[in-house]
Tab-separated table of C-alpha atoms and ligand atoms in Angstrom:
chain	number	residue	atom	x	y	z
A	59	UNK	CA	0.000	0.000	0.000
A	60	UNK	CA	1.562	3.373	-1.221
A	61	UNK	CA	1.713	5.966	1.833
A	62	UNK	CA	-0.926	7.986	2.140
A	63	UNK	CA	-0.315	11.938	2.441
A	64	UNK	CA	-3.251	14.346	3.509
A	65	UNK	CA	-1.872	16.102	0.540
A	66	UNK	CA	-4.353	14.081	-1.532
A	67	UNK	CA	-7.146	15.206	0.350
A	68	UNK	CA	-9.945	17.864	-1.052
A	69	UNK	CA	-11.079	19.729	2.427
A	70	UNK	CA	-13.772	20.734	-0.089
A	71	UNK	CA	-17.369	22.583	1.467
A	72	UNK	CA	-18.389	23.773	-1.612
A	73	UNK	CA	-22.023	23.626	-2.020
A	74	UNK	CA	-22.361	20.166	-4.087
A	75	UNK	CA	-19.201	18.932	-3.028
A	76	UNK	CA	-18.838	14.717	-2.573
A	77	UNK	CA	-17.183	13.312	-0.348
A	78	UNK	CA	-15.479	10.214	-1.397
A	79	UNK	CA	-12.665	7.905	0.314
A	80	UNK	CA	-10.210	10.071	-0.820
A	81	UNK	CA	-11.556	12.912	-0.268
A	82	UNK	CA	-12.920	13.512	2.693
A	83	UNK	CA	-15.669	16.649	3.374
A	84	UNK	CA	-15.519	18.833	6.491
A	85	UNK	CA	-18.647	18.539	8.949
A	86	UNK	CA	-19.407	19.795	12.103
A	87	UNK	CA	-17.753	17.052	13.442
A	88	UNK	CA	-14.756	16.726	11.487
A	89	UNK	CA	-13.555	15.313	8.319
A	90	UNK	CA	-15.964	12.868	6.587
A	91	UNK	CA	-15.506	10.167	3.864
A	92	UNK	CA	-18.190	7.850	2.107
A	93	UNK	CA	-17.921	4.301	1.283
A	94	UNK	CA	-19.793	3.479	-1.933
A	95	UNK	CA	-19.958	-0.102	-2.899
A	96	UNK	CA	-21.333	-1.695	-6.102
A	97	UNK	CA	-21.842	-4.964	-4.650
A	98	UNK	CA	-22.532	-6.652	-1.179
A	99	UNK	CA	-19.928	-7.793	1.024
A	100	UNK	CA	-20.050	-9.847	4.348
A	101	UNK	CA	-20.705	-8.898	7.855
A	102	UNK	CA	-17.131	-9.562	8.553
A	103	UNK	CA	-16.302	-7.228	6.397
A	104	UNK	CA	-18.772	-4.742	7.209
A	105	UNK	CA	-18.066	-5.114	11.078
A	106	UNK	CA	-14.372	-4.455	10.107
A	107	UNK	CA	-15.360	-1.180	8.288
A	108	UNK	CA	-16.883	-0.268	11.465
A	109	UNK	CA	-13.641	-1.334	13.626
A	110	UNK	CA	-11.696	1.057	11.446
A	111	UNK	CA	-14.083	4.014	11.656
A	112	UNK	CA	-14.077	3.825	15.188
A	113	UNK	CA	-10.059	3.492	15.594
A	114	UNK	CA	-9.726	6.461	13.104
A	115	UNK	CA	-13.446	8.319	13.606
A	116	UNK	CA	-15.569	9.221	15.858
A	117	UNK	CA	-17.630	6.098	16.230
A	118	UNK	CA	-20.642	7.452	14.307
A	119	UNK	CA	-21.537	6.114	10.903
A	120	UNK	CA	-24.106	6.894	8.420
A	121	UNK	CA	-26.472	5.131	5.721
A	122	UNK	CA	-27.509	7.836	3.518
A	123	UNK	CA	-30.944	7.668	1.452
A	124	UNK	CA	-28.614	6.361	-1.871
A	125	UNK	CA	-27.195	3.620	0.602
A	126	UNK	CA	-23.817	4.976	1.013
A	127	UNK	CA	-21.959	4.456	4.206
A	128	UNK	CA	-20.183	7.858	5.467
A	129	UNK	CA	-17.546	7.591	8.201
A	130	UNK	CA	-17.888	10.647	10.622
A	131	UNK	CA	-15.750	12.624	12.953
A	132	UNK	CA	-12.171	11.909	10.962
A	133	UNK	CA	-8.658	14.374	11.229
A	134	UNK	CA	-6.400	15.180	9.083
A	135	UNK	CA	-4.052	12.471	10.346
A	136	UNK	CA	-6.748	9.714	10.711
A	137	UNK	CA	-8.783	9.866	7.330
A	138	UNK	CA	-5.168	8.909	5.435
A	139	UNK	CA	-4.709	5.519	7.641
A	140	UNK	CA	-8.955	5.137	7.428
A	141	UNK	CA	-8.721	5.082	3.725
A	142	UNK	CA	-5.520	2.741	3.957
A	143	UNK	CA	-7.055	0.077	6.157
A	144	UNK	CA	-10.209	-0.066	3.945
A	145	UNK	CA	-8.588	-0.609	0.972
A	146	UNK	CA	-6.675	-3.298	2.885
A	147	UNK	CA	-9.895	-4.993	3.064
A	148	UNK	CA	-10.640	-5.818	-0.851
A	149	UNK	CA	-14.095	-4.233	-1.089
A	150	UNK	CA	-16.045	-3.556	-4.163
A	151	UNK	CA	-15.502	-0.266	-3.759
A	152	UNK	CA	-17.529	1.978	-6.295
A	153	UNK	CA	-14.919	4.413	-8.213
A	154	UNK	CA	-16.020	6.797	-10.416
A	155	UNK	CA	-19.100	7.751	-11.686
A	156	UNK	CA	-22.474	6.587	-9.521
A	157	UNK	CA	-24.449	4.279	-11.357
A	158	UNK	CA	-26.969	2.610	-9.307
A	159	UNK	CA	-29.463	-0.034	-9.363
A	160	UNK	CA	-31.804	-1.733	-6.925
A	161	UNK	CA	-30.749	-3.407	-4.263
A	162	UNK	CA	-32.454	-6.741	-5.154
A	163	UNK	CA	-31.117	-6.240	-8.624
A	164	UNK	CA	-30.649	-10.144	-9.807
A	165	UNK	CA	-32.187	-11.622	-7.216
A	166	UNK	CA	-35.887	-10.266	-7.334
A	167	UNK	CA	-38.133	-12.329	-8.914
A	168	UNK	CA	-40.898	-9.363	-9.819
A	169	UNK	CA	-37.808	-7.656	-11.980
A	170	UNK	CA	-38.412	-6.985	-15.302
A	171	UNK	CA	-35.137	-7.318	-16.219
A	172	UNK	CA	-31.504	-7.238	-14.661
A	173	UNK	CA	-30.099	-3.683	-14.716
A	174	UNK	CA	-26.661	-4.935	-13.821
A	175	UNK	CA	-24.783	-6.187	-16.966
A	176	UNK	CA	-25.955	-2.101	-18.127
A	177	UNK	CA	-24.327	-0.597	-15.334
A	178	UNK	CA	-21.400	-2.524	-15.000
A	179	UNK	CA	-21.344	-1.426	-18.842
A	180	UNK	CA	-21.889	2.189	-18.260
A	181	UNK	CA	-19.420	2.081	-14.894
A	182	UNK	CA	-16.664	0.860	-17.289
A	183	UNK	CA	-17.353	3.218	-20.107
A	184	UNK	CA	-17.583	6.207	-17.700
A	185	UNK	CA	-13.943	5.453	-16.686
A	186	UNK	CA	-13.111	7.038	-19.942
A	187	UNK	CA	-14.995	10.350	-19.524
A	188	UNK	CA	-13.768	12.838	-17.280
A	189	UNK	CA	-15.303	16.708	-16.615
A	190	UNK	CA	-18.296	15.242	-15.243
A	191	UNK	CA	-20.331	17.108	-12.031
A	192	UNK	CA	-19.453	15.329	-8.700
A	193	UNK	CA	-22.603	14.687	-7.660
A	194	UNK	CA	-24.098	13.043	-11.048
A	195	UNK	CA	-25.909	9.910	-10.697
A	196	UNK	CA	-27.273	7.252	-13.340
A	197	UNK	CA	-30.133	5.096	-12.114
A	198	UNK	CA	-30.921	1.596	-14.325
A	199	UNK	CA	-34.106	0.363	-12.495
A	200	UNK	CA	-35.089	-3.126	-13.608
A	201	UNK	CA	-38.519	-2.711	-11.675
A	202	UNK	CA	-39.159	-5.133	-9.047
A	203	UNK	CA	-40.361	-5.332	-5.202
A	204	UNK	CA	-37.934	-2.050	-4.278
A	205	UNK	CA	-37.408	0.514	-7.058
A	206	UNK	CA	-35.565	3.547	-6.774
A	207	UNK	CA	-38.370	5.549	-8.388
A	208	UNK	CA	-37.716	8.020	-5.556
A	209	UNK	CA	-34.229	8.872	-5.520
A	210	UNK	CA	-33.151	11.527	-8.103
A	211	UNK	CA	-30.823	10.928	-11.180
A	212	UNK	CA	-29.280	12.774	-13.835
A	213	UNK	CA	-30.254	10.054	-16.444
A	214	UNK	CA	-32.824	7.300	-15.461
A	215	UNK	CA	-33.335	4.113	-17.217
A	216	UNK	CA	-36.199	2.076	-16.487
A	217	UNK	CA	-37.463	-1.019	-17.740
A	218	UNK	CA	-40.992	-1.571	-19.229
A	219	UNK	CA	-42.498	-4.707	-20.784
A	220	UNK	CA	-43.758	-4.172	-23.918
A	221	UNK	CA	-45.652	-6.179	-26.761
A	222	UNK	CA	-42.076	-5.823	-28.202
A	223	UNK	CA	-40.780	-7.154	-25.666
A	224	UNK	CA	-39.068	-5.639	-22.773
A	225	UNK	CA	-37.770	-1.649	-23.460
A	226	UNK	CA	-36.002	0.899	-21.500
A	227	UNK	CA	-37.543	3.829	-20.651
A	228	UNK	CA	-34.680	7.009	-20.314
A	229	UNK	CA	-35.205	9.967	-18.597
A	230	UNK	CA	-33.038	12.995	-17.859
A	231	UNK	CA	-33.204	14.892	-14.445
A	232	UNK	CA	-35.505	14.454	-11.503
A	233	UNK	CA	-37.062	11.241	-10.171
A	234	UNK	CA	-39.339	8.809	-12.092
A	235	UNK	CA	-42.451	11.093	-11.681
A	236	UNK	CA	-40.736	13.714	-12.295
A	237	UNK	CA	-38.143	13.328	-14.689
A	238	UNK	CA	-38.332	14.087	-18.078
A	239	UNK	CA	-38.713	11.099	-20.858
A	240	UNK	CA	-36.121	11.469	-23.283
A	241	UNK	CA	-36.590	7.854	-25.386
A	242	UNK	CA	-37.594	4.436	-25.358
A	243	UNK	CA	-34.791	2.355	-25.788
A	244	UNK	CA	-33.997	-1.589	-26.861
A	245	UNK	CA	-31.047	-3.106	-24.662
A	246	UNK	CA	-28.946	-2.809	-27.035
A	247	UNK	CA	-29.342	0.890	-27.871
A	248	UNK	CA	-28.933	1.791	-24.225
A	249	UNK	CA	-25.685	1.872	-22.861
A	250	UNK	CA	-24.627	3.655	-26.198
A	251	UNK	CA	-27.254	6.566	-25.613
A	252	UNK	CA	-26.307	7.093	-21.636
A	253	UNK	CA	-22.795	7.222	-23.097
A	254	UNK	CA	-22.949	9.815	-25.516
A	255	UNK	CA	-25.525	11.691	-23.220
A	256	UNK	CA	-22.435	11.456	-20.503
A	257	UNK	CA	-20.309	12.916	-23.275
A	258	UNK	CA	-22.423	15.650	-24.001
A	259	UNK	CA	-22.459	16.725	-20.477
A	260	UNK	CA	-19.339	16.444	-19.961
A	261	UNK	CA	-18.180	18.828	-22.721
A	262	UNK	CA	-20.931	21.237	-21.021
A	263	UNK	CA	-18.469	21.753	-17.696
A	264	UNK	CA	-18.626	20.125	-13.937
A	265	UNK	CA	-22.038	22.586	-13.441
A	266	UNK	CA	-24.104	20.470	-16.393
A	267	UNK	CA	-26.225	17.609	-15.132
A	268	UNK	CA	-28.276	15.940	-16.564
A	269	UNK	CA	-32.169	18.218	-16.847
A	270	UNK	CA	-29.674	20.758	-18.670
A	271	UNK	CA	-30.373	18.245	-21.580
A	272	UNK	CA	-33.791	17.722	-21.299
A	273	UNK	CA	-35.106	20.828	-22.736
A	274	UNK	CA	-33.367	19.627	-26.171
A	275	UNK	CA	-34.675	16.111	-25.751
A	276	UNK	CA	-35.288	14.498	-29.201
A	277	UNK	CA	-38.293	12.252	-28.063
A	278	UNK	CA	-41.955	13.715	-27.430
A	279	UNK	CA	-42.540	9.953	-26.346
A	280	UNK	CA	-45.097	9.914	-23.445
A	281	UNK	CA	-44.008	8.881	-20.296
A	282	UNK	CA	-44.108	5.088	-19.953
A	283	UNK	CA	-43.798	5.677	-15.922
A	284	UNK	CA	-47.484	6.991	-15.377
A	285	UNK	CA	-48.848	4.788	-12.411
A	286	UNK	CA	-45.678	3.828	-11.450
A	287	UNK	CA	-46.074	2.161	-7.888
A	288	UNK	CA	-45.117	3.744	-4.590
A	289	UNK	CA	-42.054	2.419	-3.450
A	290	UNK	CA	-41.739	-0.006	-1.269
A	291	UNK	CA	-40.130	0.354	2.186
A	292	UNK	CA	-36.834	-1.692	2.538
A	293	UNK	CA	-37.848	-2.445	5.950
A	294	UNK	CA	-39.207	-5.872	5.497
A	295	UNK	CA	-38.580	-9.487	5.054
A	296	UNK	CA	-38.692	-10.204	0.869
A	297	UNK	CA	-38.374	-14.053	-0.558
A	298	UNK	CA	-36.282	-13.649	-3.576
A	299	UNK	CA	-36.317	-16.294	-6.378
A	300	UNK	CA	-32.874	-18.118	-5.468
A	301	UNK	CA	-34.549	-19.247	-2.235
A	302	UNK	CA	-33.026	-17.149	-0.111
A	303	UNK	CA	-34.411	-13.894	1.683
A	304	UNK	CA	-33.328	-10.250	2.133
A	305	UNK	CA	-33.986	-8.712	5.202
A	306	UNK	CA	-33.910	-4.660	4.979
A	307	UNK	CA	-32.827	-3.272	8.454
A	308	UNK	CA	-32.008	0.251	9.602
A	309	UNK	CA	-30.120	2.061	12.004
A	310	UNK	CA	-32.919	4.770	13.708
A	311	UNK	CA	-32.388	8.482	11.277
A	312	UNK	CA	-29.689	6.651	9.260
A	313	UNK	CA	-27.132	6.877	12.223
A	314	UNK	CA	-25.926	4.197	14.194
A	315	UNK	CA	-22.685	3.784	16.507
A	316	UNK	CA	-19.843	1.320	15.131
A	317	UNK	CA	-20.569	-0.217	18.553
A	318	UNK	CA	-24.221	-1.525	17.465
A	319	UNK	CA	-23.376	-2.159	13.462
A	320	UNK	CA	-20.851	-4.728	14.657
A	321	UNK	CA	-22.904	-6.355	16.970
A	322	UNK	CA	-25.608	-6.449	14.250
A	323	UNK	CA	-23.058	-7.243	12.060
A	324	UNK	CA	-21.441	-10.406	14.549
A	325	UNK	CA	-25.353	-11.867	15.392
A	326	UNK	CA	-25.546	-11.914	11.383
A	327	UNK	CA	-22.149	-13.917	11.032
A	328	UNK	CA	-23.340	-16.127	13.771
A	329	UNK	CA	-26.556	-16.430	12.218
A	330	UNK	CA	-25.100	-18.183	8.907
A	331	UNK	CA	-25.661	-14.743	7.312
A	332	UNK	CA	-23.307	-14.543	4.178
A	333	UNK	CA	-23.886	-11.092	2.546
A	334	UNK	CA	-24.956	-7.856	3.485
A	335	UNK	CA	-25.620	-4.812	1.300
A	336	UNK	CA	-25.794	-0.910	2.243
A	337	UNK	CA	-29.139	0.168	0.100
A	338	UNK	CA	-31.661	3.007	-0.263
A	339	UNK	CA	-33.942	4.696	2.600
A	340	UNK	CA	-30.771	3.912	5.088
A	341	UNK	CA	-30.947	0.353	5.277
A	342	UNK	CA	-29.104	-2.644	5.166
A	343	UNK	CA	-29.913	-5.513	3.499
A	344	UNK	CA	-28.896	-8.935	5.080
A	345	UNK	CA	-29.173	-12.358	2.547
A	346	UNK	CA	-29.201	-15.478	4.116
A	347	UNK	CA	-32.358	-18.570	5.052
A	348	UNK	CA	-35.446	-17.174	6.180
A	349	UNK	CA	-34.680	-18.141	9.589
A	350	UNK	CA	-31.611	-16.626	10.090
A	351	UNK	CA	-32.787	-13.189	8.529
A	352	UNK	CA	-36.029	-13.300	10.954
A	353	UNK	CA	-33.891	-14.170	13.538
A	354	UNK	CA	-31.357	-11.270	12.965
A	355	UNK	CA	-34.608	-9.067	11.947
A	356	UNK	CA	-35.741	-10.105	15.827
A	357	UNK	CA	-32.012	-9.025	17.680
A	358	UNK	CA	-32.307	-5.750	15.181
A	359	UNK	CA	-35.595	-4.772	17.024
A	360	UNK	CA	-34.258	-5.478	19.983
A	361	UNK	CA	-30.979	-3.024	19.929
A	362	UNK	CA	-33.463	-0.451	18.504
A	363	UNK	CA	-32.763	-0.659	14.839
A	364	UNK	CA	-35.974	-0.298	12.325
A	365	UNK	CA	-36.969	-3.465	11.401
A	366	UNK	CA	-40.970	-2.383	9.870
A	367	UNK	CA	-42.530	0.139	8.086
A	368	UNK	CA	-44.946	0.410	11.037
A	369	UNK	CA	-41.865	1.894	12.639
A	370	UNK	CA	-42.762	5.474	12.829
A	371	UNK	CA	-39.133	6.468	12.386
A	372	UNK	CA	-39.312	5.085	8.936
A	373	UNK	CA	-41.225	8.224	8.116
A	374	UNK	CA	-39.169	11.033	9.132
A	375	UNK	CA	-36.102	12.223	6.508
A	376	UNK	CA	-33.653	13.653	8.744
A	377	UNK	CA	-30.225	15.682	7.932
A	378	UNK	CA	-27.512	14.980	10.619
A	379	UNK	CA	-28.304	18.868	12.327
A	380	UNK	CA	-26.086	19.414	15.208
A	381	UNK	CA	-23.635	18.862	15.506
A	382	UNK	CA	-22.597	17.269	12.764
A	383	UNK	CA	-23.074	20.138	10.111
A	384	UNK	CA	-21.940	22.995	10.624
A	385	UNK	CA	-24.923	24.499	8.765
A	386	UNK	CA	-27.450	23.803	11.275
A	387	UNK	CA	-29.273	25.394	13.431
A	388	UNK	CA	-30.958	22.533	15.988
A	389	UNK	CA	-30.238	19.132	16.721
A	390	UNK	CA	-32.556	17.547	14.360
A	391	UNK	CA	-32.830	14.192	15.408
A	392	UNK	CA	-33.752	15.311	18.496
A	393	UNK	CA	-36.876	16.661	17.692
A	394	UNK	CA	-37.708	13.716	14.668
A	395	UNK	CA	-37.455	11.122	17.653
A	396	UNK	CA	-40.367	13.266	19.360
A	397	UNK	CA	-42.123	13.670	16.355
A	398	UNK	CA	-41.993	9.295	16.118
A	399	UNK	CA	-43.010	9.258	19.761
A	400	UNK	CA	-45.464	12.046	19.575
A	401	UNK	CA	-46.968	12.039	16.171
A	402	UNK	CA	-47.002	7.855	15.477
A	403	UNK	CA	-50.848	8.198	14.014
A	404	UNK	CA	-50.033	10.895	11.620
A	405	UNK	CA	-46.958	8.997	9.681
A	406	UNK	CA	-49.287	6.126	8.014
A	407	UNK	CA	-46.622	5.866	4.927
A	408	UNK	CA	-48.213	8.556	2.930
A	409	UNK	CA	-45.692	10.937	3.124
A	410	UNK	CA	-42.063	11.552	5.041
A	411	UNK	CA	-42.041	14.331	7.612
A	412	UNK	CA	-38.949	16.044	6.439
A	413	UNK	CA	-36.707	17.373	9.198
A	414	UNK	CA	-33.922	19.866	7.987
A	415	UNK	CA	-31.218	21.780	10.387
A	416	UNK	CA	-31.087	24.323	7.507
A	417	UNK	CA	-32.839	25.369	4.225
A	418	UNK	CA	-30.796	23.313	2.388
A	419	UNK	CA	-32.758	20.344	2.768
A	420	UNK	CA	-30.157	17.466	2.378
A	421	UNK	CA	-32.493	14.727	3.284
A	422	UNK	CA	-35.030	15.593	1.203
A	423	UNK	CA	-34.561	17.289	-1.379
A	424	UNK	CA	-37.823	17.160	-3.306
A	425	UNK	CA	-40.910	18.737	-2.093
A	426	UNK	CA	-42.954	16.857	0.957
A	427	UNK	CA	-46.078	16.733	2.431
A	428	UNK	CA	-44.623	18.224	5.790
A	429	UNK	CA	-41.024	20.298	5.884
A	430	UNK	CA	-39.911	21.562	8.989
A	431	UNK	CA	-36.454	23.718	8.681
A	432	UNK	CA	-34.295	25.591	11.147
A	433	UNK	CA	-33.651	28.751	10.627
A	434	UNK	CA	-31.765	31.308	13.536
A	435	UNK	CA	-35.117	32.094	15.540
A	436	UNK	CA	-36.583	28.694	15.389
A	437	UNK	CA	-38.603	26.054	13.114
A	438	UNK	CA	-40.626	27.068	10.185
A	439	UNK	CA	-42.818	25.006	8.464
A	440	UNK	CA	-43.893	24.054	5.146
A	441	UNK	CA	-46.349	22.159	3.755
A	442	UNK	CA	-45.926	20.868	0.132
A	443	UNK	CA	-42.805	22.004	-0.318
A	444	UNK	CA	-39.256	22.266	-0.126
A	445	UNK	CA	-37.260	23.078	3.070
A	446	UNK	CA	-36.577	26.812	1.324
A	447	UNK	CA	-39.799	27.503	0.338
A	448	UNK	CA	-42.264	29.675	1.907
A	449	UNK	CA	-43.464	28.671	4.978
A	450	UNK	CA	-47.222	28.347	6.427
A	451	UNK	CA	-45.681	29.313	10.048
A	452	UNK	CA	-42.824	29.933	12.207
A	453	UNK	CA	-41.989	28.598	16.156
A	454	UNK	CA	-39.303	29.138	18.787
A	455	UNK	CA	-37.470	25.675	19.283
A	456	UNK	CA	-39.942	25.344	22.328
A	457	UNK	CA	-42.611	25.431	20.794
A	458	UNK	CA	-42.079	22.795	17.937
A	459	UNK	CA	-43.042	19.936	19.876
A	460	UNK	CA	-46.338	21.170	20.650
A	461	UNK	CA	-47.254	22.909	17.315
A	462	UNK	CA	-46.294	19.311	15.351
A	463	UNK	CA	-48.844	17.516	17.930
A	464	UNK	CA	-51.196	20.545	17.255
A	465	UNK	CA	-51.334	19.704	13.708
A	466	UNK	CA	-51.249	15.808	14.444
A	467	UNK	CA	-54.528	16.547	16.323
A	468	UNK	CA	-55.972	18.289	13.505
A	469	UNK	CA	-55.513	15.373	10.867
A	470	UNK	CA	-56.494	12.752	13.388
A	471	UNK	CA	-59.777	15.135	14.137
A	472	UNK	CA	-60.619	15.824	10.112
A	473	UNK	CA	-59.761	12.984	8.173
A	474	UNK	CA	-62.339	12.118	5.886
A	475	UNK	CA	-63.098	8.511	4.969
A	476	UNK	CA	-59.827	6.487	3.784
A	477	UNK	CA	-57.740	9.501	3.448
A	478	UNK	CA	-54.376	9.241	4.178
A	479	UNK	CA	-52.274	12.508	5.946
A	480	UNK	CA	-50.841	13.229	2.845
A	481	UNK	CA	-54.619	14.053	1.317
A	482	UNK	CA	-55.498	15.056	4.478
A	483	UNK	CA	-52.428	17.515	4.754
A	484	UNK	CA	-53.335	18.772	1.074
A	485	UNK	CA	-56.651	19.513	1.349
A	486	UNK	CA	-56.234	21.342	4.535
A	487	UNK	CA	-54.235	23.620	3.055
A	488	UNK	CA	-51.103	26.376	4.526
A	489	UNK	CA	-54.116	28.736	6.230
A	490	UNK	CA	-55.864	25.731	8.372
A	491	UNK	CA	-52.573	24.422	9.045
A	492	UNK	CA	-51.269	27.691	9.904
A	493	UNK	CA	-54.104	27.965	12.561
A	494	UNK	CA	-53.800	25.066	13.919
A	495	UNK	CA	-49.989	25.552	14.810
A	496	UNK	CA	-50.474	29.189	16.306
A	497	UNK	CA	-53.968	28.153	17.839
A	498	UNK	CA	-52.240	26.750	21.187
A	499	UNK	CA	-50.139	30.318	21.685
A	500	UNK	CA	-50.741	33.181	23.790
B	116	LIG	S1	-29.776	20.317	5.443
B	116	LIG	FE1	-28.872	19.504	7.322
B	116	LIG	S2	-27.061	18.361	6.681
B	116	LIG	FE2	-27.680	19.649	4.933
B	116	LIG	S3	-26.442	21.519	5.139
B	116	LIG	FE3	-28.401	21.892	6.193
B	116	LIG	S4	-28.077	21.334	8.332
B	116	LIG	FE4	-26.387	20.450	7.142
């Protein structure tokens, strides 16, 4: 292993800055790095990972919403040796561009199709292009039990089944719902259009991604991914058609000690657990016999990891807040684990109640049903929005614990029917909302 100098190292806090191994980002809490992989590895390995971010961190790992692992609370000295002893440990590390696909990819046996022989293509062809923006993301979605409809991606492709036969649907920018459809593709055709559309942005500069093309899209095809299903919550126990089952598991907000991964990590090993995959939502996904991932699901519970989508925690998309950023203004998961406590009836998977220490909204950054975001004198809140956009009403810190059962009240009290929050949330609109929230004040 060559030696490592922090010479190498990007202190970078630009807005849209990435961390990667080698180049770690500074926090709130120090220097921190993200491990991407492109494949699973085994609880071994994984409760290594965590030995070594505790020796050279500060104990505290996260599972972001792509299903990246980030290593907190590193120094200059320590993120060097971090990066040395994990690539010690033979990973599949993910280099390079970020082309992602589900984490069932292969093994699910409501795919469509296996997106992995097109990513591994466009991973290897991407080595070649270089000018691309740090934060640009391909997503090849082969449909199936957990999609990741939800996440956003420069270009999207998607499978649909056709009376042709099976087709993939492209899109440029946004998430499935949102993105825009740029062609309908055979297999073949594919990984040749994503390349040249990498190309293209490419010679646009580090700032293009990938909606800049979408205004000179050459298709008016319409979009293939109307009625697309909700997705699915990874917190669950899925049969897959090898025999085997994937358990999804999740450390409470996406943060979990090293302490508590390994001992997840050790049950899993002594379960007969093989494999174990960082995916979307901030889960992990465990592959082994039924019994073993029920069993593991069952110790998970028990050390207070989420293990259902009954979990109210589920429901809440929280940024790290204090003190981890720098940029925020309240400890946010703080006041998300009152709003699970508190507000359990109101988070009935309709919508996540997004939780953000500042307006830039890194957990979340499409619109929700419910933002709140911290601003200097307190919490304002949105409803349908983004965590910058204009909010229905403004409290102190104090207050925000009482003003988010105020409005948990008012859903439970004027829900109509089957109507979920979200509807419910809707229809009441920013002024009844607004009421609600200041109706409990002096
Ligand atoms: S949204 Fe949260 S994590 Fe992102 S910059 Fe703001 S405070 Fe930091």
């Amino acid at each position: 292993m060559t030696a490592l100098s922090f010479d190498r190292f990007t202190l970078d806090m630009r807005r849209g800055a990435c961390p990667a191994l080698s180049a770690p980002m500074m926090t709130g809490d120090g220097l921190l790095v993200r491990v991407s992989l492109v494949d699973a590895i085994s609880p071994l390995q994984l409760a290594e990972l965590c030995r070594l971010a505790r020796r050279h961190g500060n104990g505290i790992l996260d599972i972001s919403t792509r299903g990246n692992l980030q290593i907190r609370g590193l120094t200059e000295t320590s993120a060097p040796q971090l990066e040395a002893g994990i690539r010690a440990l033979s990973l599949p590390l993910r280099e390079g561009l970020a082309v992602e696909t589900p984490p069932l990819a292969g093994m699910d046996s409501h795919e469509l199709a296996d997106p992995r022989p097109i990513a591994e293509a466009i991973r290897k062809g991407a080595r070649e292009i270089s000018g691309l923006a740090p934060k640009m993301s391909v997503v090849i979605d082969g449909g199936g039990q957990l999609r990741l409809s939800s996440l956003l991606a420069d270009i999207r492709l998607v499978a649909v089944g056709t009376d042709a036969g099976i087709r993939w649907t492209l899109l440029l920018g946004g998430t499935e719902a949102t993105g825009r459809v740029f062609d309908v593709l055979r297999e073949t055709e594919a990984v040749y259009i994503v390349m040249a559309l990498l190309k293209r942005l490419a010679a646009l500069g580090e700032r293009a991604r990938g909606k800049d093309l979408a205004t000179s899209s050459p298709s008016s095809s319409p979009s293939l991914t109307e009625g697309a299903a909700a997705p699915s919550s990874p917190f669950s126990l899925i049969a897959l058609w090898n025999g085997f089952h994937a358990v999804g598991i999740g450390p409470a907000f996406g943060q979990a000690t090293a302490a508590d991964l390994i001992a997840l990590c050790d049950e899993a090993s002594r379960l007969g657990i093989r494999s174990v995959k960082p995916a979307l939502d901030h889960s992990l996904f465990f592959f082994g016999a039924k019994a073993a991932c029920e069993a593991l699901a069952a110790f998970a519970e028990n050390s207070g990891f989420i293990v259902s989508p009954a979990d109210p925690r589920s429901h809440v998309a929280v940024c790290p807040g204090r003190p981890a950023c720098q940029s925020a203004s309240f400890v946010t998961h703080d006041v998300a684990t009152a709003a699970a406590a508190e507000c359990a009836g109101l988070f009935d998977g309709s919508f996540r109640l997004h939780v953000s220490g500042c307006a830039k909204g890194c957990a979340h950054p499409q619109p929700a049903a419910l933002s709140l975001t911290g601003t200097a004198a307190g919490l304002s809140f949105i409803a349908d929005g983004k965590a910058a956009d204009r909010p229905f009403a403004s409290v102190t810190f104090a207050d925000t614990n009482a003003a988010l059962r105020r409005i948990a009240d008012l859903v439970r009290a004027e829900r109509q029917g089957d109507e979920n929050s979200a509807a419910c949330l809707a229809r009441l609109g920013p002024e009844r909302l607004s009421a609600a929230v200041t109706s409990g004040r002096p």
